XYZ file of C-alpha atoms in Angstrom:
696
model
C -174.353 -150.736 20.022
C -171.302 -151.058 21.937
C -167.496 -150.980 20.326
C -166.294 -153.325 23.695
C -166.515 -156.455 24.503
C -166.592 -158.830 27.602
C -164.100 -162.383 27.058
C -163.467 -164.715 29.850
C -159.411 -165.384 29.560
C -158.186 -167.548 31.944
C -160.598 -166.990 34.531
C -160.395 -163.213 34.587
C -162.926 -161.052 32.208
C -162.124 -157.858 30.672
C -163.723 -156.040 28.063
C -161.763 -154.902 24.900
C -162.177 -152.846 21.498
C -164.106 -155.360 19.051
C -161.464 -154.254 16.715
C -158.789 -156.110 19.067
C -157.390 -159.819 18.005
C -157.872 -162.183 20.259
C -153.831 -162.470 20.974
C -154.170 -158.816 22.049
C -157.236 -158.853 24.378
C -155.069 -161.942 25.456
C -152.292 -160.052 26.192
C -154.718 -157.640 28.236
C -155.162 -159.703 30.681
C -150.309 -160.449 31.030
C -151.099 -164.031 29.338
C -147.850 -164.663 26.888
C -148.156 -165.740 23.291
C -145.888 -167.462 21.425
C -145.757 -166.352 17.949
C -143.171 -166.628 14.763
C -145.621 -164.790 11.991
C -147.549 -162.507 13.575
C -145.857 -158.669 14.203
C -147.350 -155.534 15.453
C -146.435 -153.319 13.064
C -146.827 -155.956 9.859
C -150.312 -157.275 8.397
C -151.910 -160.468 9.735
C -150.798 -163.097 8.569
C -151.885 -166.372 10.839
C -149.680 -168.974 8.641
C -147.633 -169.923 11.337
C -150.075 -170.711 14.088
C -147.871 -171.184 17.287
C -150.607 -168.947 19.348
C -153.742 -171.069 19.220
C -156.111 -170.891 22.087
C -158.765 -172.522 23.650
C -162.038 -171.092 23.072
C -164.716 -173.724 24.656
C -167.242 -174.962 22.678
C -165.052 -174.755 19.050
C -164.763 -177.607 17.427
C -160.780 -176.700 17.303
C -158.261 -174.203 18.539
C -158.355 -171.029 17.132
C -155.084 -168.862 15.760
C -156.076 -165.669 18.162
C -153.570 -163.175 16.251
C -156.172 -164.478 13.209
C -159.200 -164.251 15.180
C -161.053 -160.945 15.497
C -162.908 -160.559 19.294
C -166.191 -158.628 17.743
C -166.596 -162.070 15.567
C -167.120 -164.393 18.867
C -170.148 -164.855 19.542
C -170.773 -165.405 23.896
C -171.756 -168.349 25.349
C -175.475 -169.084 24.988
C -176.520 -168.163 28.433
C -174.801 -164.980 27.107
C -172.365 -164.746 29.471
C -168.864 -164.214 28.547
C -167.235 -166.282 25.914
C -163.991 -168.617 27.475
C -160.843 -168.555 26.490
C -157.719 -170.819 27.863
C -154.107 -169.660 26.946
C -152.903 -172.501 29.026
C -154.096 -176.227 30.057
C -153.287 -179.355 28.129
C -155.944 -178.497 25.318
C -153.327 -175.751 23.927
C -150.392 -177.276 25.737
C -150.854 -180.472 23.118
C -151.650 -177.595 20.065
C -148.862 -176.058 20.106
C -146.477 -179.217 20.910
C -147.407 -179.746 17.951
C -147.222 -177.129 16.128
C -143.642 -176.975 16.943
C -143.445 -180.312 15.800
C -144.242 -179.926 12.951
C -142.276 -176.846 12.100
C -139.033 -178.782 13.784
C -139.571 -181.371 10.526
C -136.955 -179.933 8.086
C -135.071 -177.385 10.273
C -131.368 -178.303 10.449
C -129.446 -179.224 13.337
C -127.560 -175.677 13.295
C -127.755 -173.807 16.713
C -123.766 -174.650 17.453
C -123.021 -172.727 14.666
C -125.912 -170.093 13.552
C -125.463 -166.257 13.662
C -128.620 -166.890 15.739
C -127.964 -168.318 18.295
C -128.695 -167.161 21.836
C -131.122 -164.923 20.790
C -133.840 -166.848 18.126
C -137.483 -167.023 18.508
C -137.664 -171.074 17.454
C -135.033 -171.959 20.041
C -136.641 -170.138 22.542
C -139.449 -171.398 22.423
C -138.930 -174.759 21.611
C -136.923 -175.356 24.806
C -140.741 -174.996 26.183
C -142.971 -176.320 23.641
C -140.563 -178.905 21.755
C -140.163 -182.396 22.294
C -137.286 -184.299 23.409
C -136.831 -186.523 20.459
C -138.219 -186.692 16.778
C -140.959 -189.384 14.794
C -140.140 -188.306 11.659
C -137.040 -190.477 10.114
C -137.285 -188.943 6.617
C -134.694 -186.459 5.438
C -135.126 -183.186 5.796
C -135.702 -180.766 3.141
C -132.567 -178.812 1.925
C -133.041 -175.101 -0.213
C -130.746 -172.910 -1.656
C -129.599 -169.935 -0.429
C -130.298 -166.551 -2.037
C -127.429 -163.879 -2.440
C -129.316 -160.840 -1.325
C -126.856 -158.128 -1.414
C -123.478 -157.360 1.156
C -125.495 -156.386 4.121
C -128.048 -159.704 4.675
C -126.651 -163.662 4.819
C -129.463 -166.567 4.090
C -129.336 -170.055 4.924
C -133.052 -171.035 3.533
C -133.327 -174.486 4.711
C -133.990 -172.521 8.262
C -136.720 -170.836 6.980
C -139.854 -171.605 8.068
C -142.051 -169.461 5.886
C -143.599 -167.217 8.488
C -143.614 -164.066 5.826
C -142.447 -161.376 7.911
C -139.787 -160.400 5.519
C -141.703 -160.494 2.637
C -144.565 -158.102 4.259
C -142.407 -155.930 6.137
C -140.497 -154.787 2.405
C -144.161 -155.025 0.293
C -145.949 -152.757 3.245
C -142.909 -151.219 5.629
C -140.236 -149.788 3.112
C -142.132 -150.491 -0.172
C -140.110 -152.334 -2.540
C -141.863 -155.595 -3.183
C -138.464 -157.695 -3.625
C -138.904 -160.660 -1.870
C -141.411 -163.325 -2.125
C -142.677 -166.792 -1.763
C -142.826 -169.288 -4.152
C -143.744 -172.445 -4.810
C -146.384 -174.562 -2.754
C -146.653 -176.845 0.176
C -143.035 -179.075 0.532
C -141.237 -176.668 -1.705
C -142.386 -173.097 -0.862
C -139.349 -171.106 -0.114
C -138.777 -167.310 0.259
C -136.389 -165.659 -2.576
C -135.759 -162.232 -4.078
C -137.620 -160.862 -7.031
C -135.461 -163.296 -9.917
C -132.588 -163.687 -7.203
C -131.926 -159.603 -7.159
C -129.901 -158.357 -4.428
C -132.132 -155.733 -1.947
C -132.057 -152.162 -2.886
C -133.806 -150.542 0.315
C -132.589 -148.247 2.877
C -134.139 -150.373 5.228
C -133.677 -154.607 4.477
C -131.388 -154.964 7.714
C -135.159 -154.735 9.314
C -135.213 -158.279 8.046
C -132.654 -159.567 10.129
C -134.343 -158.420 13.086
C -137.888 -159.643 12.099
C -136.737 -163.012 11.043
C -137.632 -165.022 13.953
C -135.204 -167.952 12.986
C -131.350 -168.276 11.595
C -132.203 -167.538 7.905
C -131.911 -164.054 7.407
C -128.835 -163.201 9.778
C -126.708 -160.099 9.155
C -123.452 -160.278 6.630
C -120.935 -157.833 8.289
C -121.384 -159.189 11.858
C -121.346 -162.751 10.855
C -119.241 -165.066 13.405
C -118.035 -162.205 14.604
C -119.505 -163.018 18.429
C -122.256 -164.561 20.600
C -124.693 -162.232 22.093
C -123.760 -162.712 25.602
C -120.319 -161.695 24.920
C -121.315 -158.796 24.280
C -121.882 -155.410 26.272
C -125.114 -153.332 25.064
C -125.124 -149.482 25.317
C -128.477 -147.603 24.742
C -127.627 -144.303 22.234
C -128.375 -142.238 19.685
C -127.739 -142.559 15.769
C -126.103 -139.504 14.176
C -126.091 -140.984 10.456
C -128.814 -138.499 8.782
C -130.657 -135.896 11.733
C -133.369 -138.305 12.765
C -131.892 -139.186 16.265
C -132.633 -143.090 15.897
C -132.451 -145.125 19.666
C -129.716 -147.645 18.515
C -128.698 -149.867 20.804
C -124.175 -150.553 20.322
C -123.312 -154.307 21.080
C -119.416 -153.698 21.502
C -116.768 -157.224 22.379
C -113.865 -154.725 24.189
C -112.452 -151.740 22.337
C -114.181 -152.696 19.424
C -118.219 -152.198 18.153
C -119.724 -155.478 16.999
C -122.881 -154.229 15.454
C -125.808 -151.361 15.821
C -129.409 -152.283 16.541
C -132.562 -150.899 16.580
C -134.176 -149.860 20.218
C -137.572 -148.959 20.220
C -138.596 -144.747 20.397
C -142.312 -144.737 19.145
C -141.806 -140.119 18.886
C -138.698 -140.941 16.298
C -137.726 -144.651 14.327
C -140.355 -146.782 16.200
C -138.424 -149.939 15.929
C -136.380 -149.699 12.598
C -133.564 -148.713 11.527
C -131.981 -146.991 8.521
C -129.470 -149.146 6.750
C -126.742 -147.131 6.714
C -127.345 -146.567 10.292
C -127.401 -150.050 10.912
C -123.833 -151.674 9.331
C -122.064 -148.229 9.289
C -119.787 -149.513 12.760
C -116.615 -151.325 10.536
C -115.960 -147.771 10.113
C -115.818 -146.087 13.628
C -112.604 -148.342 13.606
C -111.040 -147.936 10.181
C -108.998 -144.849 8.525
C -109.142 -143.335 12.419
C -107.372 -140.306 13.442
C -105.992 -142.013 16.719
C -102.776 -138.902 17.741
C -102.095 -135.336 16.558
C -100.446 -134.531 13.680
C -98.226 -131.515 11.853
C -97.216 -131.061 8.326
C -93.745 -130.952 7.686
C -92.025 -130.929 4.262
C -95.097 -131.316 2.895
C -95.943 -134.457 4.951
C -98.156 -134.788 8.075
C -95.991 -136.404 10.978
C -97.282 -137.280 14.458
C -96.323 -135.450 17.165
C -97.284 -134.742 21.102
C -100.420 -133.008 22.219
C -98.456 -130.280 23.296
C -96.651 -129.930 19.677
C -99.650 -129.918 17.947
C -101.590 -127.436 19.951
C -98.737 -125.350 20.101
C -98.701 -125.834 16.078
C -102.450 -124.549 16.840
C -101.907 -121.551 18.726
C -98.913 -120.156 16.102
C -101.009 -121.227 12.776
C -104.116 -118.794 15.088
C -102.241 -115.822 15.704
C -102.878 -114.068 12.606
C -105.447 -111.335 13.982
C -109.277 -112.843 14.376
C -110.498 -111.640 11.212
C -108.211 -113.637 9.658
C -109.398 -117.055 10.757
C -112.620 -118.676 9.672
C -114.120 -121.622 12.133
C -116.632 -124.456 9.507
C -117.985 -127.352 11.612
C -119.482 -130.054 10.385
C -122.162 -132.270 10.166
C -121.347 -134.932 13.103
C -120.211 -132.200 15.719
C -122.192 -132.927 18.970
C -123.511 -130.048 21.027
C -121.110 -129.824 23.637
C -117.942 -128.878 20.977
C -120.099 -126.245 19.587
C -120.256 -124.239 22.005
C -116.871 -125.122 23.279
C -115.444 -124.049 20.307
C -117.740 -121.413 20.097
C -116.680 -119.855 22.959
C -113.315 -119.817 22.394
C -112.573 -118.676 18.792
C -115.524 -115.686 20.275
C -113.086 -114.999 23.307
C -110.423 -114.311 20.517
C -112.279 -112.053 18.739
C -113.444 -114.437 15.729
C -116.866 -113.656 14.314
C -116.033 -116.182 11.315
C -118.302 -119.432 12.183
C -120.494 -121.472 10.487
C -122.279 -124.822 10.891
C -124.531 -124.276 7.716
C -123.364 -125.532 4.475
C -122.395 -122.937 2.125
C -124.964 -120.767 0.594
C -126.663 -121.554 3.418
C -129.676 -119.288 3.474
C -131.966 -119.527 6.703
C -130.741 -119.943 10.988
C -129.962 -115.779 11.235
C -133.437 -114.910 12.480
C -133.366 -115.910 15.953
C -136.572 -117.842 15.042
C -135.684 -121.411 16.457
C -138.745 -122.438 14.647
C -137.711 -121.867 11.017
C -134.839 -124.096 10.977
C -136.987 -127.212 12.855
C -139.235 -129.307 11.642
C -142.068 -128.475 14.349
C -144.856 -131.082 13.161
C -142.840 -133.687 15.054
C -141.418 -136.561 12.756
C -144.812 -138.360 14.199
C -147.240 -135.932 13.611
C -147.109 -136.753 9.620
C -149.920 -139.605 10.620
C -152.477 -136.945 12.203
C -151.612 -135.117 9.052
C -153.621 -135.085 5.247
C -151.812 -133.719 2.620
C -148.078 -133.557 2.669
C -146.235 -131.066 0.259
C -142.391 -132.105 0.450
C -140.382 -128.802 -0.889
C -136.676 -129.599 -2.179
C -135.989 -132.732 -0.305
C -136.069 -136.210 -0.941
C -136.958 -138.490 2.604
C -136.007 -141.377 0.723
C -132.041 -141.233 1.129
C -132.319 -137.863 3.753
C -134.132 -139.880 6.416
C -134.651 -143.596 5.170
C -137.273 -143.751 8.465
C -139.230 -141.185 8.352
C -139.583 -141.983 4.333
C -141.268 -144.977 5.864
C -143.353 -143.748 8.449
C -144.761 -141.283 5.390
C -145.406 -144.404 3.703
C -147.050 -145.775 6.286
C -149.789 -142.483 7.196
C -150.170 -142.768 2.932
C -150.894 -146.623 3.321
C -153.122 -146.897 6.046
C -154.050 -143.254 6.625
C -155.536 -140.350 4.670
C -152.298 -138.599 3.530
C -152.218 -137.056 0.842
C -148.100 -136.143 -1.336
C -146.996 -133.575 -3.272
C -143.514 -132.532 -4.420
C -141.960 -129.863 -5.622
C -138.497 -130.968 -6.814
C -136.625 -133.596 -8.365
C -138.687 -136.884 -9.472
C -137.582 -139.811 -7.529
C -139.190 -143.219 -6.668
C -140.190 -142.214 -2.468
C -142.053 -145.650 -2.180
C -145.478 -143.910 -2.663
C -147.691 -142.636 -5.103
C -147.140 -137.991 -5.208
C -148.689 -135.521 -7.445
C -145.478 -133.552 -9.118
C -146.384 -129.917 -8.912
C -142.521 -128.811 -10.879
C -138.921 -128.865 -10.035
C -138.467 -125.277 -9.009
C -139.614 -122.804 -6.556
C -141.931 -121.160 -9.303
C -144.036 -124.118 -8.778
C -145.183 -122.497 -4.923
C -147.360 -120.012 -6.860
C -149.052 -122.153 -8.769
C -153.206 -122.886 -8.411
C -152.276 -126.513 -8.590
C -150.429 -126.288 -4.898
C -153.496 -124.667 -3.496
C -155.680 -126.607 -4.842
C -153.947 -129.404 -3.366
C -154.556 -128.715 0.261
C -158.118 -127.692 -0.470
C -160.080 -129.290 2.557
C -156.781 -130.328 3.766
C -156.995 -130.539 7.929
C -153.953 -130.618 9.230
C -151.070 -129.410 6.269
C -148.007 -129.943 6.397
C -145.138 -128.748 4.344
C -141.318 -129.925 4.544
C -138.533 -127.786 3.140
C -135.205 -129.528 2.516
C -131.543 -127.909 2.830
C -131.340 -128.039 -1.006
C -134.234 -125.874 -1.232
C -132.577 -123.001 1.283
C -128.841 -123.221 0.463
C -128.594 -121.470 -2.613
C -128.771 -117.767 -4.182
C -132.350 -117.172 -3.825
C -132.282 -119.461 -0.673
C -134.043 -116.439 2.242
C -137.229 -116.093 -0.795
C -137.590 -119.290 -0.984
C -137.816 -119.641 2.643
C -139.638 -116.504 2.821
C -142.538 -117.853 0.023
C -142.480 -121.438 1.729
C -143.244 -119.723 5.656
C -145.847 -117.810 3.586
C -147.491 -120.687 1.436
C -147.542 -122.429 5.094
C -149.716 -119.469 7.177
C -151.871 -119.024 3.844
C -153.023 -122.995 3.181
C -153.655 -123.032 6.992
C -150.857 -125.301 7.756
C -150.102 -122.616 11.353
C -152.940 -122.960 13.033
C -154.103 -122.564 16.760
C -152.552 -126.475 17.551
C -150.726 -127.007 14.330
C -147.511 -125.872 13.454
C -147.015 -127.887 9.943
C -144.206 -126.147 8.701
C -140.847 -127.785 9.319
C -137.331 -128.345 7.605
C -136.150 -131.755 7.537
C -132.058 -131.670 8.038
C -129.469 -133.835 6.589
C -126.732 -133.728 9.246
C -126.855 -134.896 13.035
C -124.935 -131.955 14.134
C -126.908 -128.877 12.427
C -129.445 -128.108 14.849
C -127.971 -128.383 17.569
C -124.793 -126.871 16.543
C -127.517 -123.613 15.778
C -128.948 -123.637 19.064
C -125.797 -123.131 20.396
C -125.401 -120.226 18.602
C -122.782 -121.714 15.432
C -123.256 -119.022 12.904
C -121.276 -115.762 11.242
C -121.289 -113.006 14.272
C -122.690 -109.745 12.653
C -119.889 -109.062 10.231
C -119.309 -112.595 10.082
C -118.131 -114.906 6.933
C -120.279 -117.742 6.597
C -118.973 -121.266 5.182
C -119.142 -120.622 1.626
C -116.817 -117.273 2.480
C -115.017 -118.761 4.829
C -113.805 -121.608 2.374
C -113.068 -118.891 -0.655
C -109.511 -118.623 0.555
C -109.693 -115.010 1.819
C -109.114 -115.861 5.675
C -105.284 -117.238 6.388
C -106.312 -120.105 8.803
C -109.097 -121.739 8.671
C -110.563 -124.408 11.427
C -112.365 -127.733 10.004
C -114.618 -129.106 13.174
C -114.997 -132.323 11.336
C -115.926 -130.600 8.194
C -115.501 -133.159 5.178
C -118.784 -132.215 3.016
C -116.953 -128.556 1.831
C -115.906 -127.666 -0.434
C -111.838 -126.857 -0.357
C -110.260 -126.388 -3.807
C -110.647 -122.908 -2.957
C -108.737 -122.825 -0.279
C -105.334 -122.149 -1.964
C -102.300 -120.795 0.750
C -104.585 -121.130 3.416
C -103.797 -123.254 7.133
C -106.073 -125.410 7.447
C -106.665 -126.608 11.048
C -108.416 -129.783 11.114
C -110.304 -131.453 14.339
C -112.227 -134.331 13.522
C -112.166 -138.258 13.714
C -111.223 -139.666 10.562
C -108.851 -139.766 7.560
C -110.902 -137.884 5.278
C -111.604 -134.950 2.683
C -110.476 -132.134 5.986
C -107.130 -134.254 7.132
C -106.302 -134.692 3.916
C -106.089 -131.327 3.149
C -105.276 -129.882 6.647
C -101.431 -129.061 8.445
C -102.706 -129.357 11.916
C -104.750 -132.637 12.291
C -106.339 -132.933 16.045
C -107.837 -136.101 16.534
C -111.482 -136.272 18.384
C -113.311 -138.998 19.323
C -116.756 -140.636 17.490
C -119.956 -140.757 18.941
C -119.462 -144.140 19.988
C -116.974 -143.338 22.571
C -118.670 -140.079 23.668
C -122.050 -138.994 25.906
C -122.648 -135.808 24.172
C -125.905 -133.935 23.352
C -127.367 -134.101 20.034
C -130.938 -132.623 18.613
C -132.426 -133.704 16.014
C -134.034 -132.180 13.115
C -137.368 -131.903 15.344
C -135.582 -129.847 18.320
C -135.603 -133.128 20.169
C -132.998 -132.835 22.689
C -130.724 -136.578 23.150
C -127.694 -137.926 24.425
C -125.331 -140.946 23.197
C -123.167 -142.480 25.600
C -119.894 -143.873 25.516
C -120.139 -147.519 24.589
C -116.223 -148.208 23.565
C -113.126 -145.792 24.724
C -111.718 -143.397 22.109
C -109.147 -144.573 20.098
C -105.215 -144.113 21.096
C -104.622 -140.533 21.993
C -107.796 -138.785 20.893
C -109.301 -136.712 23.297
C -113.553 -135.613 23.019
C -114.319 -132.566 21.295
C -114.649 -129.579 23.760
C -111.833 -131.199 25.879
C -110.081 -130.027 22.566
C -111.077 -126.150 23.214
C -110.647 -126.480 27.006
C -107.270 -126.548 26.692
C -106.124 -124.357 24.149
C -108.443 -121.584 25.935
C -106.035 -122.316 28.967
C -102.976 -121.847 25.825
C -104.126 -118.274 24.839
C -105.013 -117.332 29.005
C -108.634 -117.310 27.856
C -109.192 -120.168 30.214
C -113.233 -121.244 29.385
C -115.505 -121.439 32.478
C -116.723 -125.604 32.667
C -113.533 -128.072 33.602
C -116.183 -131.147 33.343
C -118.446 -132.201 30.569
C -121.605 -132.158 32.368
C -120.550 -128.285 33.835
C -120.475 -127.515 30.077
C -123.812 -129.322 29.547
C -125.348 -126.912 32.678
C -123.918 -124.107 30.481
C -126.230 -125.433 27.541
C -129.050 -125.707 29.782
C -128.990 -122.813 31.704
C -129.532 -122.210 34.782
C -133.533 -122.909 36.367
C -136.399 -122.395 34.894
C -134.198 -120.726 32.046
C -135.793 -121.641 28.370
C -132.827 -122.835 26.238
C -133.187 -125.178 24.085
C -131.087 -127.366 25.780
C -133.099 -127.150 28.893
C -135.681 -129.985 28.362
C -134.449 -133.259 27.241
C -136.618 -134.877 24.738
C -138.685 -131.567 23.977
C -139.641 -131.416 20.580
C -141.941 -128.119 19.118
C -145.362 -129.931 17.641
C -147.719 -127.554 17.998
C -145.800 -125.261 20.417
C -144.225 -123.698 17.776
C -147.763 -122.335 16.180
C -146.963 -118.415 17.999
C -143.381 -118.034 16.452
C -144.240 -119.274 12.820
C -147.858 -116.900 12.930
C -145.847 -113.981 12.887
C -145.212 -111.678 9.547
C -143.200 -113.893 7.618
C -139.918 -111.711 7.232
C -139.215 -110.078 3.729
C -136.863 -111.079 1.550
C -133.858 -109.113 -0.302
C -134.182 -110.617 -3.701
C -136.365 -112.865 -5.596
C -137.361 -116.086 -6.292
C -135.521 -117.811 -8.911
C -136.143 -120.641 -11.562
C -133.205 -122.576 -11.121
C -134.491 -126.438 -9.824
C -133.341 -127.919 -6.750
C -130.464 -129.756 -6.209
C -130.203 -133.140 -3.854
C -128.252 -132.814 -0.811
C -127.403 -135.885 -0.767
C -125.440 -137.556 -3.767
C -124.834 -141.106 -2.623
C -126.655 -142.558 0.580
C -124.639 -144.396 1.685
C -121.185 -142.423 1.165
C -121.953 -139.619 3.226
C -120.188 -138.947 5.855
C -116.127 -139.938 7.325
C -117.323 -142.747 8.523
C -119.506 -144.207 6.142
C -116.602 -143.559 4.064
C -114.705 -145.376 6.043
C -116.775 -148.590 6.120
C -115.965 -151.550 3.587
C -119.669 -152.975 3.788
C -121.024 -149.409 2.822
C -118.685 -149.081 -0.355
C -119.993 -152.649 -1.443
C -123.443 -151.196 -0.675
C -122.623 -148.312 -2.871
C -120.725 -150.152 -5.447
C -123.950 -152.273 -5.779
C -126.918 -149.083 -5.922
C -125.172 -146.992 -8.546
C -124.610 -150.835 -11.118
C -127.953 -151.206 -10.542
C -128.744 -147.616 -11.027
C -125.990 -148.210 -14.057
C -128.392 -150.687 -15.481
C -131.807 -149.410 -15.290
C -130.312 -145.931 -16.856
C -128.929 -148.449 -19.560
C -132.034 -149.960 -20.242
């Protein structure tokens, strides 16, 4: 029996899979079907009826989103059924639906934040009447408090239930639902509590009317006033595709763009709402500490102070790169300090035991972010993807919910929004019979290790054990590289690819920060322990007045990710570019340009004068295979060869110390987030909820 079915749609004959909905079949021939409740990534509700089409011979119009093609029958003469998406019959049906939707909808367009990008507004132009036949008072619904991110005006709600299905199916936190029936039906949160999901902001994009809008963005601008710039998110190591909307020199909001390989069309709340932190607590001019206080100086004065601070001998200089460093700055800084003979350079967290083997696949998420949809058994070791990569966690949930994926965890117990088998909290569980049994029968096993698992004294042994386990259970096989590392910092992989690790005999991050060197250079490094620096001179190159700038004797301001076109490499090794949306603040400069200027001051002029020339050095000569040579590259099965080699021997043994956490507070994990009022509100709310749960 054939798995396809023939249809005649608007006079065109088309053959589509029987599993298609009628809406999908109509779109195959280019028909445009209006809809409110239907969304490609959510289950079908079929409750708005805006997508009505005509099936010739049927007694009434069909909701095309809920009608499966395979359930249609051919005509009596055996010819394909005739479907019409246009004409007087269809128009009248849709006009009637629109009239009912607008019965209680308020006339808020002039003051509604959704105005100008509202599905209901657009479709009312096409299908709405010029007048109303209803004289009754419009229904009013009380607004709900959904927390600091989502603003509600529920009188506008048309009960499409997109938000309900999103939080239940994608976010995995069932906090929104519908109560009552008929005219009294309304959408509300559970016991009128605030939303707690890290993905809650996506309901704003999903809402086809102005019922759910962005609270931080409210009344700031109209969509036609904004300059729209496609870029890359750096709040985690995923590299989600985003659109930065700006007005003048200010970022007004951040929205997701579709990238099926990375973030699909979702975005975490931190990535979406952190934009107010791009303007607060910014470093906009150089500073030098005099008489115990930082004083603003000119760039020449600041560079002279840096020259004096670096005249202590190469072995007395240490350089630590932070989480948000772009590849261009990492490369320029590395070239500059290597020209001075400095070996003490590191971009890894303190205690890190990876990245020195020379094998790139040892620190990449080789099966790729999208690869989890192919896997049937996933083991997470020392990582919590819900806070380390919230959008990827939703993809894991999707694979569990709709596919055949089972999940196992070695590490702290946490609510990941899907069930999993917990094997313990220490690396000794890696050698357990239960773990081996977990992978039995799996065709594409996947093992993901977090940074917390390898940033410890036995990290090297843990990494070797995980690589060995991956080989033994079939996670590394021809055509499948199922081992990967989930990073937490956007700049980590790019800096590792640029070689920003200790040279032979050089000191690592923990050793640099223990007070044993006279001058410490922090490249946006704020997530490190600065308490042991003692009398060391600190030079801080960064964007915000955070921990590093507070401790520094010299502060050099550089541009944030929204102010530069720069290269980042995500956790799976995908090379991507941000795009400048606004100008750098004040006298801030691009990071690489600061080190280009310093190189001239030291008589060690770097071999590039522009960012494009620097990127040319990163990418290598034509045909040269460098990590930066292929934009959009991600390893996937290509990592098989490197990972199938013999596991490097470890100098130590695995301990039984429990795995820790890489991120303590999801909302305050970097300087931009800590400068954001919105993120501070979210963090305070999350803390209060955790306290309440603990008390119960």
